[in-house]
């Protein structure tokens, strides 16, 4: 057992983090609110050039063949700068779903074509799931992967009707999508379709969990710096224990959410449709940390944190949105207790990291 | 202890309900349930007109003495008025600050001249007020204010220079009460004055501040030799802190009764939505709805206990716990509202950035734990003032 990341993984995170910090500033995010597409194309090109789009595509298909564990720290880093574009969703959720379809020998000629387009960096795919009422940045997608019943459909944008919605988070560009479910676009159906949707939910929840942890870290940094600068009663407000404790409580929850997310990333990488338990744990821990971070950090900013001008709102509003997307805390804790209270639940100390092989053997023998 | 209303009280209730039923209609239909916290920027003109209608019916400033156009209403009657007002969907009161803060403060500390000049327009729904305490460098540490007032030796007129910030609704108000330093060598809570200042004058500039709700309910207010007549300082120069603190006492008193009624309508709305969208079947939501109800009833009983037998609107010591209690309760209610809405909580119905009622509620509750003394400051007060615990070391206030 080894819970640590490899030096390669850490180095790559460092490189991407520093690129994100220079390229994705609060000002550049506000600039996106004003521009037509909400996309910073130069940034997206840079991310593509660094190989992000091909990371989780197998080598046999022309990608880098890495796993969710390799990407999870980068997802966190994207959250930390509150990146508006759905890069994490696209790399960690949509593309792996397309690959799954091919792997299982499902789909049609379009699937391969779309994956090639993603590798080349000139095709963007948006993905829908019944748990989310809307799709973020759907207006800039060329293709859509959408569910209807157990079926999953891959549609060109011409076959999809979008209706714009407004989010509380000005960085999010939400649309509801509708389409006519025609066999021509069907890429998975029946049990295979249902399994795919289940895997997608787990990947999605993991993607938002990782970003929530990043967002919380971003808010923590802003709070530490604001409370060190702002003075009341002749000293920094951060000198007061009441203020310190608010911030420290967030740090504790964030740190404790991390290993849970890393563990879930591992399971999602190995078997996404059987990762419910690990992912639900990760999403509820991260959602809780994200909501606490927005609440406490906003509190330590005083009235300043309540203004449009204060950048904290960019992070706090995203955390509010992501804490709900892909299932809120209630949804995920329900999944956990359903799992725990099943008749044949595998409970006991030996199951901490999956199947306790000894017990299985004993039972079998 | 007697926990019942008298027959006379019940008759009063009927009178209030009838009047509201007859008046909160026609041109006022659209403003029912509007203009509450987070929605204060809406229907301003209509709500000002509504204040005048209330005044015609003698329903503004009902706690004031009859000599000043009030009804000298008992605490019980004020409770009843607020209950019925909320039940009828009465809009957020534009006259709130004048009615519950400026008025009682002038009645307690003001001169006869000030009462005669300022009380009738408030009572008649003609003059609206705002509160100029906070400054960029003086938030929690209110005694750090630097806005200064200098008196002309001959005319006696005051000239005020400085900046206030977070001044709610200043842009819709006629007057602001300003806490300013009259003695340039003074520090902390010494040497302050409490001034009644007209906003419509060349020396005053008001700049709205956009809030994260996308609306602007509070403002920066700049004073650049703004004038204030010699008669318009409340109390003596140097008494400002005493007056300002007296006013804060009123802020925590009777004026909170209406707020609780608003909370009740919010909770009712959340329950209604939970039943309609199926969230009420979720066991966790059911628990939290029950907890919200319990919390609100507890709040109400404690307020009644606080106010019982204090017809002057002054408060018992229990009042110190109130701000912390309601702000925390309300913050949790905002979270419950969002959880009841579920995935739709994020979506804004209209195309522009205009939040719906529950979204505004959620965002606004984030400010509840800040204005009027943050939760941290409230806890310090409870521990240090009410319980007498050792004081936390403070820096050298500037
Ligand atoms: C919506 C809204 C409306 C408002 N309306 C008005 C108005 O109409 N008129 C007006 O005058 N003001 C108004 N205010 C201002 C309000 O009174 C101040 O925001 C409040 O007093 C806190 O001051 P601050 O924002 O400067 O925060 P700060 O004082 O800078 O506090 C920042 C953080 O530090 C903490 N802190 C500071 N000192 C201590 C300490 N000693 N111990 C422990 N913790 C500490 C605080 O709790 C807070 O979490 C309004 C504010 C809001 C949000």
mmCIF file with all atom_site columns, N, CA and C in Angstrom, chain A residues 7 28 53 62 94 109 119 131 180 200 217 226 229-230 241 244 251 264 301 310 319-320 332 337 344 360:
data_model
loop_
_atom_site.group_PDB
_atom_site.id
_atom_site.type_symbol
_atom_site.label_atom_id
_atom_site.label_alt_id
_atom_site.label_comp_id
_atom_site.label_asym_id
_atom_site.label_entity_id
_atom_site.label_seq_id
_atom_site.pdbx_PDB_ins_code
_atom_site.Cartn_x
_atom_site.Cartn_y
_atom_site.Cartn_z
_atom_site.occupancy
_atom_site.B_iso_or_equiv
_atom_site.pdbx_formal_charge
_atom_site.auth_seq_id
_atom_site.auth_comp_id
_atom_site.auth_asym_id
_atom_site.auth_atom_id
_atom_site.pdbx_PDB_model_num
ATOM 1  N N  . UNK A 1 7   ? 6.889   10.999  -7.796  1.00 0.00 ? 7   UNK A N  1
ATOM 2  C CA . UNK A 1 7   ? 7.550   12.280  -8.047  1.00 0.00 ? 7   UNK A CA 1
ATOM 3  C C  . UNK A 1 7   ? 7.085   12.864  -9.384  1.00 0.00 ? 7   UNK A C  1
ATOM 4  N N  . UNK A 1 28  ? -8.841  37.701  -15.166 1.00 0.00 ? 28  UNK A N  1
ATOM 5  C CA . UNK A 1 28  ? -9.126  36.997  -16.421 1.00 0.00 ? 28  UNK A CA 1
ATOM 6  C C  . UNK A 1 28  ? -10.464 36.259  -16.314 1.00 0.00 ? 28  UNK A C  1
ATOM 7  N N  . UNK A 1 53  ? -5.709  17.137  -22.700 1.00 0.00 ? 53  UNK A N  1
ATOM 8  C CA . UNK A 1 53  ? -6.858  16.486  -23.338 1.00 0.00 ? 53  UNK A CA 1
ATOM 9  C C  . UNK A 1 53  ? -6.629  15.009  -23.624 1.00 0.00 ? 53  UNK A C  1
ATOM 10 N N  . UNK A 1 62  ? -4.003  6.471   -29.072 1.00 0.00 ? 62  UNK A N  1
ATOM 11 C CA . UNK A 1 62  ? -3.204  7.644   -29.383 1.00 0.00 ? 62  UNK A CA 1
ATOM 12 C C  . UNK A 1 62  ? -3.064  8.622   -28.234 1.00 0.00 ? 62  UNK A C  1
ATOM 13 N N  . UNK A 1 94  ? -16.020 13.197  -19.566 1.00 0.00 ? 94  UNK A N  1
ATOM 14 C CA . UNK A 1 94  ? -16.566 12.977  -20.900 1.00 0.00 ? 94  UNK A CA 1
ATOM 15 C C  . UNK A 1 94  ? -15.680 12.049  -21.734 1.00 0.00 ? 94  UNK A C  1
ATOM 16 N N  . UNK A 1 109 ? -19.304 4.678   -35.671 1.00 0.00 ? 109 UNK A N  1
ATOM 17 C CA . UNK A 1 109 ? -18.087 5.276   -36.232 1.00 0.00 ? 109 UNK A CA 1
ATOM 18 C C  . UNK A 1 109 ? -17.799 6.660   -35.658 1.00 0.00 ? 109 UNK A C  1
ATOM 19 N N  . UNK A 1 119 ? -8.324  14.392  -29.300 1.00 0.00 ? 119 UNK A N  1
ATOM 20 C CA . UNK A 1 119 ? -6.857  14.276  -29.285 1.00 0.00 ? 119 UNK A CA 1
ATOM 21 C C  . UNK A 1 119 ? -6.205  15.399  -30.072 1.00 0.00 ? 119 UNK A C  1
ATOM 22 N N  . UNK A 1 131 ? -28.864 13.546  -13.327 1.00 0.00 ? 131 UNK A N  1
ATOM 23 C CA . UNK A 1 131 ? -28.755 14.125  -11.982 1.00 0.00 ? 131 UNK A CA 1
ATOM 24 C C  . UNK A 1 131 ? -28.563 15.648  -12.039 1.00 0.00 ? 131 UNK A C  1
ATOM 25 N N  . UNK A 1 180 ? -34.106 14.557  -30.011 1.00 0.00 ? 180 UNK A N  1
ATOM 26 C CA . UNK A 1 180 ? -34.964 13.436  -30.365 1.00 0.00 ? 180 UNK A CA 1
ATOM 27 C C  . UNK A 1 180 ? -34.103 12.172  -30.347 1.00 0.00 ? 180 UNK A C  1
ATOM 28 N N  . UNK A 1 200 ? -20.442 7.284   -15.270 1.00 0.00 ? 200 UNK A N  1
ATOM 29 C CA . UNK A 1 200 ? -20.351 8.722   -15.531 1.00 0.00 ? 200 UNK A CA 1
ATOM 30 C C  . UNK A 1 200 ? -20.653 9.524   -14.271 1.00 0.00 ? 200 UNK A C  1
ATOM 31 N N  . UNK A 1 217 ? -9.136  25.419  -0.951  1.00 0.00 ? 217 UNK A N  1
ATOM 32 C CA . UNK A 1 217 ? -7.759  25.860  -0.700  1.00 0.00 ? 217 UNK A CA 1
ATOM 33 C C  . UNK A 1 217 ? -7.553  27.288  -1.177  1.00 0.00 ? 217 UNK A C  1
ATOM 34 N N  . UNK A 1 226 ? -6.019  38.053  3.701   1.00 0.00 ? 226 UNK A N  1
ATOM 35 C CA . UNK A 1 226 ? -6.849  39.198  4.086   1.00 0.00 ? 226 UNK A CA 1
ATOM 36 C C  . UNK A 1 226 ? -6.808  39.439  5.594   1.00 0.00 ? 226 UNK A C  1
ATOM 37 N N  . UNK A 1 229 ? -3.743  41.188  6.760   1.00 0.00 ? 229 UNK A N  1
ATOM 38 C CA . UNK A 1 229 ? -3.591  42.599  6.375   1.00 0.00 ? 229 UNK A CA 1
ATOM 39 C C  . UNK A 1 229 ? -4.580  43.524  7.073   1.00 0.00 ? 229 UNK A C  1
ATOM 40 N N  . UNK A 1 230 ? -5.843  43.109  7.123   1.00 0.00 ? 230 UNK A N  1
ATOM 41 C CA . UNK A 1 230 ? -6.898  43.974  7.636   1.00 0.00 ? 230 UNK A CA 1
ATOM 42 C C  . UNK A 1 230 ? -6.755  44.172  9.143   1.00 0.00 ? 230 UNK A C  1
ATOM 43 N N  . UNK A 1 241 ? -8.433  34.938  18.158  1.00 0.00 ? 241 UNK A N  1
ATOM 44 C CA . UNK A 1 241 ? -8.644  33.491  18.088  1.00 0.00 ? 241 UNK A CA 1
ATOM 45 C C  . UNK A 1 241 ? -9.916  33.141  17.337  1.00 0.00 ? 241 UNK A C  1
ATOM 46 N N  . UNK A 1 244 ? -9.018  33.084  13.756  1.00 0.00 ? 244 UNK A N  1
ATOM 47 C CA . UNK A 1 244 ? -8.111  31.962  13.464  1.00 0.00 ? 244 UNK A CA 1
ATOM 48 C C  . UNK A 1 244 ? -8.867  30.635  13.445  1.00 0.00 ? 244 UNK A C  1
ATOM 49 N N  . UNK A 1 251 ? -9.348  24.441  7.174   1.00 0.00 ? 251 UNK A N  1
ATOM 50 C CA . UNK A 1 251 ? -8.133  23.715  6.788   1.00 0.00 ? 251 UNK A CA 1
ATOM 51 C C  . UNK A 1 251 ? -8.238  22.244  7.194   1.00 0.00 ? 251 UNK A C  1
ATOM 52 N N  . UNK A 1 264 ? -10.859 7.583   -3.806  1.00 0.00 ? 264 UNK A N  1
ATOM 53 C CA . UNK A 1 264 ? -11.935 7.439   -4.787  1.00 0.00 ? 264 UNK A CA 1
ATOM 54 C C  . UNK A 1 264 ? -11.376 7.480   -6.208  1.00 0.00 ? 264 UNK A C  1
ATOM 55 N N  . UNK A 1 301 ? -14.044 37.923  6.007   1.00 0.00 ? 301 UNK A N  1
ATOM 56 C CA . UNK A 1 301 ? -13.891 39.122  5.179   1.00 0.00 ? 301 UNK A CA 1
ATOM 57 C C  . UNK A 1 301 ? -14.817 40.254  5.641   1.00 0.00 ? 301 UNK A C  1
ATOM 58 N N  . UNK A 1 310 ? -15.256 41.996  -4.472  1.00 0.00 ? 310 UNK A N  1
ATOM 59 C CA . UNK A 1 310 ? -14.336 41.105  -3.767  1.00 0.00 ? 310 UNK A CA 1
ATOM 60 C C  . UNK A 1 310 ? -14.270 39.766  -4.514  1.00 0.00 ? 310 UNK A C  1
ATOM 61 N N  . UNK A 1 319 ? -18.204 27.061  -5.392  1.00 0.00 ? 319 UNK A N  1
ATOM 62 C CA . UNK A 1 319 ? -18.319 25.979  -4.401  1.00 0.00 ? 319 UNK A CA 1
ATOM 63 C C  . UNK A 1 319 ? -19.796 25.668  -4.140  1.00 0.00 ? 319 UNK A C  1
ATOM 64 N N  . UNK A 1 320 ? -20.642 26.716  -4.053  1.00 0.00 ? 320 UNK A N  1
ATOM 65 C CA . UNK A 1 320 ? -22.073 26.454  -3.850  1.00 0.00 ? 320 UNK A CA 1
ATOM 66 C C  . UNK A 1 320 ? -22.633 25.620  -4.996  1.00 0.00 ? 320 UNK A C  1
ATOM 67 N N  . UNK A 1 332 ? -25.511 11.846  -1.708  1.00 0.00 ? 332 UNK A N  1
ATOM 68 C CA . UNK A 1 332 ? -24.370 10.947  -1.552  1.00 0.00 ? 332 UNK A CA 1
ATOM 69 C C  . UNK A 1 332 ? -24.361 10.232  -0.204  1.00 0.00 ? 332 UNK A C  1
ATOM 70 N N  . UNK A 1 337 ? -25.483 5.146   2.995   1.00 0.00 ? 337 UNK A N  1
ATOM 71 C CA . UNK A 1 337 ? -26.199 4.296   3.961   1.00 0.00 ? 337 UNK A CA 1
ATOM 72 C C  . UNK A 1 337 ? -26.938 3.167   3.265   1.00 0.00 ? 337 UNK A C  1
ATOM 73 N N  . UNK A 1 344 ? -26.032 -7.985  2.533   1.00 0.00 ? 344 UNK A N  1
ATOM 74 C CA . UNK A 1 344 ? -24.734 -8.670  2.544   1.00 0.00 ? 344 UNK A CA 1
ATOM 75 C C  . UNK A 1 344 ? -23.562 -7.692  2.493   1.00 0.00 ? 344 UNK A C  1
ATOM 76 N N  . UNK A 1 360 ? -12.813 -13.576 2.328   1.00 0.00 ? 360 UNK A N  1
ATOM 77 C CA . UNK A 1 360 ? -13.458 -14.156 1.152   1.00 0.00 ? 360 UNK A CA 1
ATOM 78 C C  . UNK A 1 360 ? -13.068 -15.626 1.012   1.00 0.00 ? 360 UNK A C  1
#
